[in-house]
Every structure is written in C-alpha cells, then in structure tokens.
mmCIF file with all atom_site columns, C-alpha atoms in Angstrom:
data_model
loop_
_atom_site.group_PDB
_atom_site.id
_atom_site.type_symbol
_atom_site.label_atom_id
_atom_site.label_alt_id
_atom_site.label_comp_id
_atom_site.label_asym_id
_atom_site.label_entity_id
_atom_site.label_seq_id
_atom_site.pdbx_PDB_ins_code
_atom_site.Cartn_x
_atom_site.Cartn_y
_atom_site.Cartn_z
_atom_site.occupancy
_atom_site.B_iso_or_equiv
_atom_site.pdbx_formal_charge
_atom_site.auth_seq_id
_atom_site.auth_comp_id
_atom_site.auth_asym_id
_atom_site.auth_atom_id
_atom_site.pdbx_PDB_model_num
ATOM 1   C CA . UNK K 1 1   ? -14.708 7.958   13.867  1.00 0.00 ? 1   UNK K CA 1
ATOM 2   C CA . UNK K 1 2   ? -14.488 4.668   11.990  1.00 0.00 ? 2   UNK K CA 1
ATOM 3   C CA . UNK K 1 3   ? -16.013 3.539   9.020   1.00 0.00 ? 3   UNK K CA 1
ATOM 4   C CA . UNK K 1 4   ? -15.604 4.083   5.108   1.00 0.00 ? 4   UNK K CA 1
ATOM 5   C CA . UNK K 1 5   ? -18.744 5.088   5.082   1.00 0.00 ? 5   UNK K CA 1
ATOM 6   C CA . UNK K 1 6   ? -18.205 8.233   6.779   1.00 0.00 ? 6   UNK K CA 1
ATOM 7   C CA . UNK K 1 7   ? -15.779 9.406   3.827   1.00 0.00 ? 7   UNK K CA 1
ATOM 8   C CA . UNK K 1 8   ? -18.411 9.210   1.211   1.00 0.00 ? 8   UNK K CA 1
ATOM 9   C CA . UNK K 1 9   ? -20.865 11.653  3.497   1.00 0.00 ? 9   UNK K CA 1
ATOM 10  C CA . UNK K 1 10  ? -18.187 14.613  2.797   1.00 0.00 ? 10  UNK K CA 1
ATOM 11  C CA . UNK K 1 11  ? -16.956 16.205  -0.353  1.00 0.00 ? 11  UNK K CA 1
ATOM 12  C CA . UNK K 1 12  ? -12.682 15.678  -0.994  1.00 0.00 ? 12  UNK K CA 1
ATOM 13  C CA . UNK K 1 13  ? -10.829 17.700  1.645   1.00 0.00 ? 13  UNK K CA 1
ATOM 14  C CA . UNK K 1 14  ? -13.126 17.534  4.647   1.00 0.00 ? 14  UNK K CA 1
ATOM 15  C CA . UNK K 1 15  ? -12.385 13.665  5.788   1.00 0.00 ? 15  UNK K CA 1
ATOM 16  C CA . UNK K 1 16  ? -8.539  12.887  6.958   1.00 0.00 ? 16  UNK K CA 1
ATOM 17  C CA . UNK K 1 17  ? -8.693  9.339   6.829   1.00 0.00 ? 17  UNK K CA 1
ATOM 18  C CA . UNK K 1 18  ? -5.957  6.993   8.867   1.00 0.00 ? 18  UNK K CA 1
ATOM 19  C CA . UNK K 1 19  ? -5.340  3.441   8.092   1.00 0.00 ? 19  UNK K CA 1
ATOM 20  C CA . UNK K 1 20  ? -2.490  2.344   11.174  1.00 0.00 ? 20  UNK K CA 1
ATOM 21  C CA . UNK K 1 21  ? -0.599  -0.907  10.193  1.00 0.00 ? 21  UNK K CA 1
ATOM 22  C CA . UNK K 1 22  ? 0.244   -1.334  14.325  1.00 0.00 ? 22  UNK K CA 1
ATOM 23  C CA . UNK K 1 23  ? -0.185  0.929   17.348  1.00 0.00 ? 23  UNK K CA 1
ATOM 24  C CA . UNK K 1 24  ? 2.611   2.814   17.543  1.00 0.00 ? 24  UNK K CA 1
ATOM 25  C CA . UNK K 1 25  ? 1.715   4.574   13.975  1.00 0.00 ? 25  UNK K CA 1
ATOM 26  C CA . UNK K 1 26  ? -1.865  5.389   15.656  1.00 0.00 ? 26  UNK K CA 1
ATOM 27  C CA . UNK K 1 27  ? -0.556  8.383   17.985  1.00 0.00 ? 27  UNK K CA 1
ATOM 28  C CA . UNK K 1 28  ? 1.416   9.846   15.756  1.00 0.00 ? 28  UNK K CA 1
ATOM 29  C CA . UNK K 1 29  ? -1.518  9.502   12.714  1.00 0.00 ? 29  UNK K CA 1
ATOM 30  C CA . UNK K 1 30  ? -3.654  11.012  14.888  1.00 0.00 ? 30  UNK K CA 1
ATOM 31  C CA . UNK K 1 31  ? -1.541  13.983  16.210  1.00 0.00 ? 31  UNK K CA 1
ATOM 32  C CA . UNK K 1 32  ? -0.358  14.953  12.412  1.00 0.00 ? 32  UNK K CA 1
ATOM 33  C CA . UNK K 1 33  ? -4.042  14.830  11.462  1.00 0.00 ? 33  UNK K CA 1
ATOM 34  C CA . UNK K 1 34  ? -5.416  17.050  14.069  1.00 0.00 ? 34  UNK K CA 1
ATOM 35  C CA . UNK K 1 35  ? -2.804  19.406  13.659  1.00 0.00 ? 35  UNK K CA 1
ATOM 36  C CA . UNK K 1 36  ? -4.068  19.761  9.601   1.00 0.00 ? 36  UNK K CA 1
ATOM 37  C CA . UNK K 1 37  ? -6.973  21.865  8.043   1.00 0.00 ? 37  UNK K CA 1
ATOM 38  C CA . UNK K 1 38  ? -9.652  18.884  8.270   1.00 0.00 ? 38  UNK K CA 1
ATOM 39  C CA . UNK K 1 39  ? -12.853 18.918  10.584  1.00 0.00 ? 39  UNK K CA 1
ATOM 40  C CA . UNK K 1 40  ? -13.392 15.398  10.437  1.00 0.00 ? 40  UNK K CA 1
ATOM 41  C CA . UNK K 1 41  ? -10.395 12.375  11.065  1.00 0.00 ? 41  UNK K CA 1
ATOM 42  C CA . UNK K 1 42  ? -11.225 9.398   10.589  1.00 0.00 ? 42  UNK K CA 1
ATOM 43  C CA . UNK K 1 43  ? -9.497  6.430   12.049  1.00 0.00 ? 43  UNK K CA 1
ATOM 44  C CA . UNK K 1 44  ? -10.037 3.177   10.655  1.00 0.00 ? 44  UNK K CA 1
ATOM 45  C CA . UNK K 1 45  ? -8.790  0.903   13.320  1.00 0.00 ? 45  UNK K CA 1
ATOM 46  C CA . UNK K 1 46  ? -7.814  -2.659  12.812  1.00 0.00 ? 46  UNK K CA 1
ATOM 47  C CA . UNK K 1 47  ? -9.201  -5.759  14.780  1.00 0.00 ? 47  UNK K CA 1
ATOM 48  C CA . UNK K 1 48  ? -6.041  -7.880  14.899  1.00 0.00 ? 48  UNK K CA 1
ATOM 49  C CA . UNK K 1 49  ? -3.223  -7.632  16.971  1.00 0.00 ? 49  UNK K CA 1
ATOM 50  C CA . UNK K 1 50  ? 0.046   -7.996  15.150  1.00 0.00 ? 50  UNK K CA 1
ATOM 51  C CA . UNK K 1 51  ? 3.375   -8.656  16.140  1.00 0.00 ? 51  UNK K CA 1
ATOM 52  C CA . UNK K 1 52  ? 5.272   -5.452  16.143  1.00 0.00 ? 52  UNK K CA 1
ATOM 53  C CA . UNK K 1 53  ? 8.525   -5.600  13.930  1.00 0.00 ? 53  UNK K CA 1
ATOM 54  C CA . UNK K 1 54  ? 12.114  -4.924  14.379  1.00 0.00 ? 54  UNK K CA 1
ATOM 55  C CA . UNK K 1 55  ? 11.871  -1.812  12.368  1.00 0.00 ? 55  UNK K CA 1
ATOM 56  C CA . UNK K 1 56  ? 16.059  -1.008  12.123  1.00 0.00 ? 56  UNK K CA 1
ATOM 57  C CA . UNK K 1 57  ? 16.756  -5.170  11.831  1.00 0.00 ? 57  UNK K CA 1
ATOM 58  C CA . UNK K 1 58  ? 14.502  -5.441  8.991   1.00 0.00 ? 58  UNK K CA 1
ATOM 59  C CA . UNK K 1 59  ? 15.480  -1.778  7.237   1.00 0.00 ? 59  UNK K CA 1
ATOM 60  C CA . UNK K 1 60  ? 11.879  -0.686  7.381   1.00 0.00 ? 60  UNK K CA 1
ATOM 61  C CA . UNK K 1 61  ? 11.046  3.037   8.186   1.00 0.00 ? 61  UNK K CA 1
ATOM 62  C CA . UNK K 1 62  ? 10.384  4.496   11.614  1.00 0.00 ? 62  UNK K CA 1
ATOM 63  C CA . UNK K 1 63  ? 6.757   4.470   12.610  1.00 0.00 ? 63  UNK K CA 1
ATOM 64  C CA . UNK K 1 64  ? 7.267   8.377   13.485  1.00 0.00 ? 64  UNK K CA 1
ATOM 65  C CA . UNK K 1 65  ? 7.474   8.486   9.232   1.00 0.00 ? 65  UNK K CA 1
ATOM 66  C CA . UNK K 1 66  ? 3.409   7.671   9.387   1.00 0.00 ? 66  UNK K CA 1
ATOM 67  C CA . UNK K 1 67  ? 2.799   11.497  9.902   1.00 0.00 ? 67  UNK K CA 1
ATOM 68  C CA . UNK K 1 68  ? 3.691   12.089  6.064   1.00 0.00 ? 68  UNK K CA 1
ATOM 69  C CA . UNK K 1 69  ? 1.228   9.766   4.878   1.00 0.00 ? 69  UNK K CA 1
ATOM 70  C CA . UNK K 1 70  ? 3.472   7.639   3.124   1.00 0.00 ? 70  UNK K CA 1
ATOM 71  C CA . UNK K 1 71  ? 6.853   6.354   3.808   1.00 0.00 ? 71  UNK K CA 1
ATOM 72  C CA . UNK K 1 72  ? 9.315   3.906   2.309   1.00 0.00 ? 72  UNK K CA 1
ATOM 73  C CA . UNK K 1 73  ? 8.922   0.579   4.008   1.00 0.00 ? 73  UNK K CA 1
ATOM 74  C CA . UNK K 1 74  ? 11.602  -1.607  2.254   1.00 0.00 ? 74  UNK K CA 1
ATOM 75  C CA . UNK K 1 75  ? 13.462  0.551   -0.684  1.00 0.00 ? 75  UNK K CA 1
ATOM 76  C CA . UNK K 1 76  ? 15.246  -0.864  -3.805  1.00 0.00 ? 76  UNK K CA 1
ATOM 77  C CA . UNK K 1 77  ? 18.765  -3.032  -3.087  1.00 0.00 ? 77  UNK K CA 1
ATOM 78  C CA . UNK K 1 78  ? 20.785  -0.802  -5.405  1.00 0.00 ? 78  UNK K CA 1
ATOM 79  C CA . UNK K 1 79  ? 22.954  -3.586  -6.852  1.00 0.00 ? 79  UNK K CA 1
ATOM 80  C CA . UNK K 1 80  ? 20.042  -5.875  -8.261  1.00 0.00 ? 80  UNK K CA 1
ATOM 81  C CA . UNK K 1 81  ? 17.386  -5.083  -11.354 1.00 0.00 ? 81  UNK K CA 1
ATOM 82  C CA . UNK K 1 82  ? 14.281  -3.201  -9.938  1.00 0.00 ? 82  UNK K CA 1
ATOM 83  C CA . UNK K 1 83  ? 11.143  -5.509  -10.017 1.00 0.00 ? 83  UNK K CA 1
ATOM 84  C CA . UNK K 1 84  ? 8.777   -2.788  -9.470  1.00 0.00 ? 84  UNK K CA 1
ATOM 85  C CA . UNK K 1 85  ? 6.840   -0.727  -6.868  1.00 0.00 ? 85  UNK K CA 1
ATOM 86  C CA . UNK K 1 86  ? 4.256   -1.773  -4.112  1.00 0.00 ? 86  UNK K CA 1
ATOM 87  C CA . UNK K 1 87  ? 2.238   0.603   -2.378  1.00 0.00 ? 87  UNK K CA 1
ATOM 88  C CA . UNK K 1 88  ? 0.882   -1.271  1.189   1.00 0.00 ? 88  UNK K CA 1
ATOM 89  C CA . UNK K 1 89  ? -2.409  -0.203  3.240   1.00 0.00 ? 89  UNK K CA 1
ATOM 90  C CA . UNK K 1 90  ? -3.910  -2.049  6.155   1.00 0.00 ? 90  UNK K CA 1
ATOM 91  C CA . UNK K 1 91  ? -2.959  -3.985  9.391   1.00 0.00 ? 91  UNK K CA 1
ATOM 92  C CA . UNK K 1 92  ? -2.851  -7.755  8.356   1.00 0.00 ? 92  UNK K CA 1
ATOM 93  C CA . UNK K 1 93  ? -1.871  -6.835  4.945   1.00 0.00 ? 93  UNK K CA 1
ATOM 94  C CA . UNK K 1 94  ? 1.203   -4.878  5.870   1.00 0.00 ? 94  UNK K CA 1
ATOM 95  C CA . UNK K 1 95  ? 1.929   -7.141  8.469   1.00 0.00 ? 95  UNK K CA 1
ATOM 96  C CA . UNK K 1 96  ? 2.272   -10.473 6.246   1.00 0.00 ? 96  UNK K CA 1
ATOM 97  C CA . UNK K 1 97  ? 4.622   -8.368  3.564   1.00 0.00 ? 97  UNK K CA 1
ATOM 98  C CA . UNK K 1 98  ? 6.741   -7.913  6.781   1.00 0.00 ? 98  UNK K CA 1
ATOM 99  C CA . UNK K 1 99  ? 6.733   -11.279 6.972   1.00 0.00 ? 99  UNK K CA 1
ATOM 100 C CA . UNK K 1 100 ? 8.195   -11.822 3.744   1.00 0.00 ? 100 UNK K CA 1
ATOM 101 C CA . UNK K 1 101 ? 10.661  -9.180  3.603   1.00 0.00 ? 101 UNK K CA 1
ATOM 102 C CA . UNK K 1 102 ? 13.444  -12.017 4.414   1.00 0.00 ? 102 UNK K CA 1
ATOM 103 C CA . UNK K 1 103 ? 11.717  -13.714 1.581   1.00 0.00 ? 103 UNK K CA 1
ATOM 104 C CA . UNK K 1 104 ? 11.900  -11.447 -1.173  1.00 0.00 ? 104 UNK K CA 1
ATOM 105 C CA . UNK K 1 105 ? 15.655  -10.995 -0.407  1.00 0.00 ? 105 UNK K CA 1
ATOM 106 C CA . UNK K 1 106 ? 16.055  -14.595 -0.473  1.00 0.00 ? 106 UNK K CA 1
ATOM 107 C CA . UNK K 1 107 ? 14.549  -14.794 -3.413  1.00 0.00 ? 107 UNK K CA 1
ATOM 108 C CA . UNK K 1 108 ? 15.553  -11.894 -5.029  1.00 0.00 ? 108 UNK K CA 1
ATOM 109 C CA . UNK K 1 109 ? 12.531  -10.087 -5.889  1.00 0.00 ? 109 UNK K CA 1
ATOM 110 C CA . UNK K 1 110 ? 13.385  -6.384  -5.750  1.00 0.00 ? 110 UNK K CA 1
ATOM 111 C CA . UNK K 1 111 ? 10.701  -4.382  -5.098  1.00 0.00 ? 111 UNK K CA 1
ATOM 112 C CA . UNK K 1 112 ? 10.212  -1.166  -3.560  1.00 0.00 ? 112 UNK K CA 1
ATOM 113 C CA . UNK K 1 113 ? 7.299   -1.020  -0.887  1.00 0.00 ? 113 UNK K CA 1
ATOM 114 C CA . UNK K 1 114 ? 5.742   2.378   0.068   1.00 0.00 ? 114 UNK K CA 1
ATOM 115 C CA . UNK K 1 115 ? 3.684   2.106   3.470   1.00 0.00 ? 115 UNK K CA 1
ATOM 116 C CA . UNK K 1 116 ? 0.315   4.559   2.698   1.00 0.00 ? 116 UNK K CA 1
ATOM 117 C CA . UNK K 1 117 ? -1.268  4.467   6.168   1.00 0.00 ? 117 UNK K CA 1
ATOM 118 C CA . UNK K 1 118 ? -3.392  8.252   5.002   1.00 0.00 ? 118 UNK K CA 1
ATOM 119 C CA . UNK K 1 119 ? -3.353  9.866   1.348   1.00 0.00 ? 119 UNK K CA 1
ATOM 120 C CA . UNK K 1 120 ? -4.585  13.253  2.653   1.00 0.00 ? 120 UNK K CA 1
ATOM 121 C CA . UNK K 1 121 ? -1.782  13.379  5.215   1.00 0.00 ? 121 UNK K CA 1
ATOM 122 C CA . UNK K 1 122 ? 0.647   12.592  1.777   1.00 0.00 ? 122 UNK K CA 1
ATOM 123 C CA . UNK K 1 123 ? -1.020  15.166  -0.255  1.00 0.00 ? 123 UNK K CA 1
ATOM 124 C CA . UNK K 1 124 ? -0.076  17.558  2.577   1.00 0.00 ? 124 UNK K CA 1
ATOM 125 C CA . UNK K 1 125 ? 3.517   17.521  2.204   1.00 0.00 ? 125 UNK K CA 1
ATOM 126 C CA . UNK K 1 126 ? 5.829   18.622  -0.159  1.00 0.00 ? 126 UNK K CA 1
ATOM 127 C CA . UNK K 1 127 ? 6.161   18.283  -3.869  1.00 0.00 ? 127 UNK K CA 1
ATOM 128 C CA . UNK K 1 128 ? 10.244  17.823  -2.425  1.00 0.00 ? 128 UNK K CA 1
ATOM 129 C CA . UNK K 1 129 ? 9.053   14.833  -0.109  1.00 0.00 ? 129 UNK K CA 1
ATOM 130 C CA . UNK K 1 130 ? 6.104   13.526  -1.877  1.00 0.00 ? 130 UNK K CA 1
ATOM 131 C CA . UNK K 1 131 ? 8.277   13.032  -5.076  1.00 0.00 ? 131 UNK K CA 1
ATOM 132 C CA . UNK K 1 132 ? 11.104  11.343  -3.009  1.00 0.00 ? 132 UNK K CA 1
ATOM 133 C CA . UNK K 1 133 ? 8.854   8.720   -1.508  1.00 0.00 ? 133 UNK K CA 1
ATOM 134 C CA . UNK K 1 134 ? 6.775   7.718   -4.716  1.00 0.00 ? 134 UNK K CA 1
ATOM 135 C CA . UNK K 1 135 ? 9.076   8.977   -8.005  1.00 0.00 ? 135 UNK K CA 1
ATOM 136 C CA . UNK K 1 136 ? 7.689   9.336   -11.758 1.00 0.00 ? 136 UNK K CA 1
ATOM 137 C CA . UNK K 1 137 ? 8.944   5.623   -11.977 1.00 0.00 ? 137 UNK K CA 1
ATOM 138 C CA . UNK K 1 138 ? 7.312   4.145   -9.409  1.00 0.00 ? 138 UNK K CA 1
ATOM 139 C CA . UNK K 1 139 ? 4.006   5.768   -10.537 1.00 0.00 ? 139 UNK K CA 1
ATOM 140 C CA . UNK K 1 140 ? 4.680   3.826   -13.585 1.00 0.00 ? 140 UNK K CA 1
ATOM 141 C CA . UNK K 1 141 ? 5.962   0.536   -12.153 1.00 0.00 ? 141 UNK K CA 1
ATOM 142 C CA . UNK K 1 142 ? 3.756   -0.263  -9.384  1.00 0.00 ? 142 UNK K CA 1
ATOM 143 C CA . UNK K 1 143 ? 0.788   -2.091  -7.773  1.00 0.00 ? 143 UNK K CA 1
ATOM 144 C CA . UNK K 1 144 ? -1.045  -2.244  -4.143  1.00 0.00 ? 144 UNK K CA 1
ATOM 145 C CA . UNK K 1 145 ? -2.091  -4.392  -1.835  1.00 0.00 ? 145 UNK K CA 1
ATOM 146 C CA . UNK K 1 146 ? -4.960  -3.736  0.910   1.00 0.00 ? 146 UNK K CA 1
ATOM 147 C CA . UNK K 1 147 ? -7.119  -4.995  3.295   1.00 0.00 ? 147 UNK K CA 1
ATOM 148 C CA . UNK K 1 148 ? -9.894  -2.883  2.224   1.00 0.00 ? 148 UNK K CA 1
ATOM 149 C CA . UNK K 1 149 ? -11.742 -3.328  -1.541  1.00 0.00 ? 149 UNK K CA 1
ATOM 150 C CA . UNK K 1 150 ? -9.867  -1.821  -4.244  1.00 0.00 ? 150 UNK K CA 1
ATOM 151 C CA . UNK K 1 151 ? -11.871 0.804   -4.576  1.00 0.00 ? 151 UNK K CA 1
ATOM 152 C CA . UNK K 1 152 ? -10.605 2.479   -2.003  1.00 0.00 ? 152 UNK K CA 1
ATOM 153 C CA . UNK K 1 153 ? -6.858  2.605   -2.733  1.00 0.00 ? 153 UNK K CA 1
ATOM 154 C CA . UNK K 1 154 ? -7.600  5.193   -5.930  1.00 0.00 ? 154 UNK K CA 1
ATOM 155 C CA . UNK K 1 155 ? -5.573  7.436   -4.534  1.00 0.00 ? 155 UNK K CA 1
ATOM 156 C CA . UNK K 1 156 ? -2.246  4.980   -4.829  1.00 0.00 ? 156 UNK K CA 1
ATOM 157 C CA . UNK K 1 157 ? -3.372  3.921   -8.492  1.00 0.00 ? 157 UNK K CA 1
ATOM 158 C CA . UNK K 1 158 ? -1.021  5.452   -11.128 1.00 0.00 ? 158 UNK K CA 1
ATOM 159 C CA . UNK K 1 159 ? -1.028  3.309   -13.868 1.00 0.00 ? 159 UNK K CA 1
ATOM 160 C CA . UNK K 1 160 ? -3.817  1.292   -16.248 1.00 0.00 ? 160 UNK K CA 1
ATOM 161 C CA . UNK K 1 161 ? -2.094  -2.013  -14.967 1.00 0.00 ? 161 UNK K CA 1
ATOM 162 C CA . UNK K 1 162 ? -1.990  -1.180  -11.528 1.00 0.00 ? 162 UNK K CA 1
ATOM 163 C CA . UNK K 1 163 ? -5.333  -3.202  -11.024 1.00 0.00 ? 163 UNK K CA 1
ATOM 164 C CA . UNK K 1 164 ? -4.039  -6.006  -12.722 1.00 0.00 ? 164 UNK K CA 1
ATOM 165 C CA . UNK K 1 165 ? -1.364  -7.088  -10.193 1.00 0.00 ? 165 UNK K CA 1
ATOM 166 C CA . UNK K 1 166 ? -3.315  -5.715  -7.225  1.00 0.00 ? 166 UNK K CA 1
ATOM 167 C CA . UNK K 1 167 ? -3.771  -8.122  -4.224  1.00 0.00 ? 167 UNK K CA 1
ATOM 168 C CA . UNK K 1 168 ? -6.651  -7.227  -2.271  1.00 0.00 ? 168 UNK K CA 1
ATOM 169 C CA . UNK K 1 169 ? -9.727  -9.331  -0.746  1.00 0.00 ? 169 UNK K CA 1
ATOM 170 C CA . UNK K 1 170 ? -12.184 -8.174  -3.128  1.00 0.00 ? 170 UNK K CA 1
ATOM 171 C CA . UNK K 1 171 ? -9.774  -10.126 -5.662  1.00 0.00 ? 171 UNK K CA 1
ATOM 172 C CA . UNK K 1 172 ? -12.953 -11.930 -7.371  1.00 0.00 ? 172 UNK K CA 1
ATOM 173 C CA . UNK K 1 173 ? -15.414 -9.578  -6.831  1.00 0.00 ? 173 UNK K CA 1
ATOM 174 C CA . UNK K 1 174 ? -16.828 -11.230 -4.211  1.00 0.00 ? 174 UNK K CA 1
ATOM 175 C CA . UNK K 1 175 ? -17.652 -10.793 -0.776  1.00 0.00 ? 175 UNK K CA 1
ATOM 176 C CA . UNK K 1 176 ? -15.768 -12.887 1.582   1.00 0.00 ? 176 UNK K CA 1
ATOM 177 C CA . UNK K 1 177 ? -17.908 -15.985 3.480   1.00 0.00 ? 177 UNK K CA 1
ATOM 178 C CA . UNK K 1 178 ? -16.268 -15.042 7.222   1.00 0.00 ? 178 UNK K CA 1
ATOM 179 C CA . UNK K 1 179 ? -15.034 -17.371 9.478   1.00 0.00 ? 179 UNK K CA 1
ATOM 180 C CA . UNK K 1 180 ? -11.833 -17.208 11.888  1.00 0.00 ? 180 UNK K CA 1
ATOM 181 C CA . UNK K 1 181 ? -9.388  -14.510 11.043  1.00 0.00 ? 181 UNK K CA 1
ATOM 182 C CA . UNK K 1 182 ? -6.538  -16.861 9.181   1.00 0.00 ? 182 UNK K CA 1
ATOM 183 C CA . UNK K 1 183 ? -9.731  -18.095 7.251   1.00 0.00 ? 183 UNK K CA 1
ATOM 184 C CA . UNK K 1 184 ? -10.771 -14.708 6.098   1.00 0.00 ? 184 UNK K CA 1
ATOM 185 C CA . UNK K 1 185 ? -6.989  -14.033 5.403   1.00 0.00 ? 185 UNK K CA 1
ATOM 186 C CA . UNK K 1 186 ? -6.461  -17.092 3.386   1.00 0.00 ? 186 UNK K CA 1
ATOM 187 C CA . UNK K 1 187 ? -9.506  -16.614 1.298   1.00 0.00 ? 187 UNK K CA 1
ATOM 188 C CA . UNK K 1 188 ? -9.005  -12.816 0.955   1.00 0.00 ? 188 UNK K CA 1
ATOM 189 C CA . UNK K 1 189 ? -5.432  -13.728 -0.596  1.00 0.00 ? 189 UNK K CA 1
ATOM 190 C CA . UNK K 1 190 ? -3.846  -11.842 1.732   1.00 0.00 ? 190 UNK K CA 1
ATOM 191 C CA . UNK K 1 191 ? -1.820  -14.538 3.389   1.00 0.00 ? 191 UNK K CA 1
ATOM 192 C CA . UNK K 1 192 ? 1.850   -15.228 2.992   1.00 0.00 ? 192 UNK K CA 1
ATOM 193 C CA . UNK K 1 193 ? 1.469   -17.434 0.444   1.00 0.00 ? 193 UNK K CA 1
ATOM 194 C CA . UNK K 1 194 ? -0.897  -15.812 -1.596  1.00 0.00 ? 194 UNK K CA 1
ATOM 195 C CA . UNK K 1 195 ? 1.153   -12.328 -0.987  1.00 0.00 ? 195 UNK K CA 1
ATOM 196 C CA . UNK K 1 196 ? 4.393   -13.919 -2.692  1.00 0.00 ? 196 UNK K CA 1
ATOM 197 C CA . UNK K 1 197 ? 2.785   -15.513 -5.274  1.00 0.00 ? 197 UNK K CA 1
ATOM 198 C CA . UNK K 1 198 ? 1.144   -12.438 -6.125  1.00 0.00 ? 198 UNK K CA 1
ATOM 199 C CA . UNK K 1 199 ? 4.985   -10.313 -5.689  1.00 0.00 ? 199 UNK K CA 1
ATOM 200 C CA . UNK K 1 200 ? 6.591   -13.249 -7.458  1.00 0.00 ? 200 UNK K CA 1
ATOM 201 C CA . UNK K 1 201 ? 4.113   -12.607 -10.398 1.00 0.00 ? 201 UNK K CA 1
ATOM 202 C CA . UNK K 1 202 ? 4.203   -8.635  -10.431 1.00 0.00 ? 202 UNK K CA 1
ATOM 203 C CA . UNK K 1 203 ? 8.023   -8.784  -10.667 1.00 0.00 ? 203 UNK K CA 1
ATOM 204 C CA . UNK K 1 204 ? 8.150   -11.647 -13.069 1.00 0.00 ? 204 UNK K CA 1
ATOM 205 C CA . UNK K 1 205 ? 6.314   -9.911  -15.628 1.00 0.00 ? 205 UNK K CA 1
ATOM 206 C CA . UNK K 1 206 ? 7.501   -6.196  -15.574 1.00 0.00 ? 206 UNK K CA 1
ATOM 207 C CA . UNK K 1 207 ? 9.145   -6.786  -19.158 1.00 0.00 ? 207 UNK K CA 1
ATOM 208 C CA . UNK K 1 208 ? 5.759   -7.520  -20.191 1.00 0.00 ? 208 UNK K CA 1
ATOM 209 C CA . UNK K 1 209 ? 4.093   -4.511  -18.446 1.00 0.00 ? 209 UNK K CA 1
ATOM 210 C CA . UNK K 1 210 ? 6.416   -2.467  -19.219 1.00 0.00 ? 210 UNK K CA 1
ATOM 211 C CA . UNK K 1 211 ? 5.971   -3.283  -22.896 1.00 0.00 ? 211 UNK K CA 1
ATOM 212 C CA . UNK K 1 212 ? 2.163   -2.787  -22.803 1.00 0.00 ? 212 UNK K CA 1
ATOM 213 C CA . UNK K 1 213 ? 2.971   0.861   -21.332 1.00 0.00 ? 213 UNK K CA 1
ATOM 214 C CA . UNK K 1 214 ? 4.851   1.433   -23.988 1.00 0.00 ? 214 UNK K CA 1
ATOM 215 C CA . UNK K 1 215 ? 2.659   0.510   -27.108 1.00 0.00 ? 215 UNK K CA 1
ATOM 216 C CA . UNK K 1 216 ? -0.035  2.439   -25.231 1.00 0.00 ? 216 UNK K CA 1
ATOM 217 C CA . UNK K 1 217 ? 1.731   5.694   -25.613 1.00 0.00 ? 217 UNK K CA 1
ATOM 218 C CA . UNK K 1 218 ? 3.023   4.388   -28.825 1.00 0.00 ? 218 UNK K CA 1
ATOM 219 C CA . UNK K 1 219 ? -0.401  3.996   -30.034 1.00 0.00 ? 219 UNK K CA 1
ATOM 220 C CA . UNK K 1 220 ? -0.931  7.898   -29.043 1.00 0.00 ? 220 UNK K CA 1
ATOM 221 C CA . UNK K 1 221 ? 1.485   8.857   -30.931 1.00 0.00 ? 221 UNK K CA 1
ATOM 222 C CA . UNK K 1 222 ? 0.848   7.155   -33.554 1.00 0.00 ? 222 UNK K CA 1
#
C-alpha cells in the first residue's frame, strides 16, 4: 500500500507506516511490521535510486536497526560541544545528510542524527530502547528534515522550535513546480547545499534556542 492518503482513512493504531531510506531497510521494515498488531502496512516507497553507503566506514547504524523504528545514524563525537539533534525521514533526504557526514566532521558541527524510517514501529519498543535512541535532551534540542511536508513528521516534533529549523520541501508553503529530480531537490532545499546551510544554522544558534526554551518555562513560572 502506498500513499499518505491511506493513513488519514484509519484512526491512530490501525496504519503501520514505513518510510525506507534504501532497499536493504525495506525487508526488514516490512517483516517487523507484519509481525506487529496492525491490519494495514503501509509502505511508502521512494522513486530514486541511491547509492548505498558504507554503513561501518561512515559509523552509521546497521540497516537491520530499521525494525525499531528509529535508530542512531551518526551519534554525538564525545570530545566536542553538542550542536543539537536531527531526526531524518525519506530516501533523497537521508541520502544527501550521508553525503555530508564527512562534512559536518570537517566542519565541526556536532549533531546527533536519528534515522525515523516508521514511528509506530518506535512506539512499539521499549521505554529502555526508545529513551536510548531519542533522550529527554534531544527532545529538547532537535529538528527534522523530510522529504514529505512537515505535517507529517508530528510524530518526531518535540519542541515549539522544532519547526523553525526544519528542512523540508514544503519550506515556503508552497507546492513544488516539478521538473527533473536534482531540480525538485534543489528547489525543495533538500540538496547538499541547502542541507548544510540549514545544519550550519541549527547548530549555530542553539545558545539562542536554548535561551528561548528557557524564558518560556521561565515565563510559566513566573
């Protein structure tokens, strides 16, 4: 079954919804999902092919992780000041922050990225491993970026900033004109430029972000 459509026929609970960055997550989405409670899956494949990563070069988690419905895809380097947390959806999306990941250690941008290929698959697992993968902080700290409009990553949206960072193709509100794929990509800001412009900015203002957090529950208390 593909379509987004098809998730807004059915109440929360009946839809298992799988969003595969490249092939070799589809199998094992699939298998985890028809093993769960859910009487409809539905797969929302992806038109481009994409070159298929070096997964232990590059650090990233194994593509057998996509069964929990979130995995780390590039964690925190320990040593350096955190810059924040990205959660990732979608096939050309995930595939140009792969691209970068030499980039942001070049660069130093320290983020965390969490892969989200299905939220119902997440929800599924255990307080233990859901709280390992995203942590109070990194509810806190964090954007998304998605192929799909941002309406549809609420379930990776922790935070009242959250949509402020967010790089996605509905990024103006606007339906996209078409054309050839790296045309749609480049005008959807999802291409490697706009992607570490938009990273570059997240990380650059976390002091301010986390600032606003603060006078917001400051104002609450007050």
């Amino acid at each position: 079954i593909y379509g987004p459509g098809v998730t807004q026929l059915f109440p929360d609970g009946h839809v298992a919804n799988l969003y595969p960055y490249e092939y070799n997550e589809v199998p094992v989405l699939m298998a985890a999902a028809l093993r769960g409670p859910w009487p409809i899956v539905a797969l929302h494949l992806t038109r481009p092919g994409v070159e298929i990563p070096d997964r232990e070069a590059l650090g990233m988690g194994h593509y057998f992780e996509a069964a929990k419905g979130a995995y780390i895809l590039r964690d925190y380097t320990a040593d350096q000041p955190k810059g924040g947390c990205i959660f990732v959806q979608g096939t050309t999306s995930t595939a140009n922050v792969v691209k970068l990941l030499p980039e942001l250690d070049a660069k130093g941008l320290n983020v965390k990225i969490v892969a989200t290929p299905s939220p119902e698959l997440f929800k599924a697992q255990p307080k233990e491993y859901q709280d390992s993968i995203v942590t109070k902080a990194d509810r806190w700290d964090s954007t998304f970026i998605t192929n799909c409009g941002r309406r549809l990553m609420r379930d990776w949206v922790f935070n009242p900033l959250a949509d402020r960072y967010a790089m996605v193709p509905d990024w103006d509100d606007q339906w996209r004109t078409g054309g050839q794929l790296g045309e749609v990509i480049e005008e959807a800001h999802l291409d490697e430029a706009s992607l570490l412009a938009g990273i570059e900015r997240f990380v650059n203002e976390r002091d301010q972000r986390l600032a606003e957090l603060r006078e917001g529950v400051d104002a609450i208390e007050g």
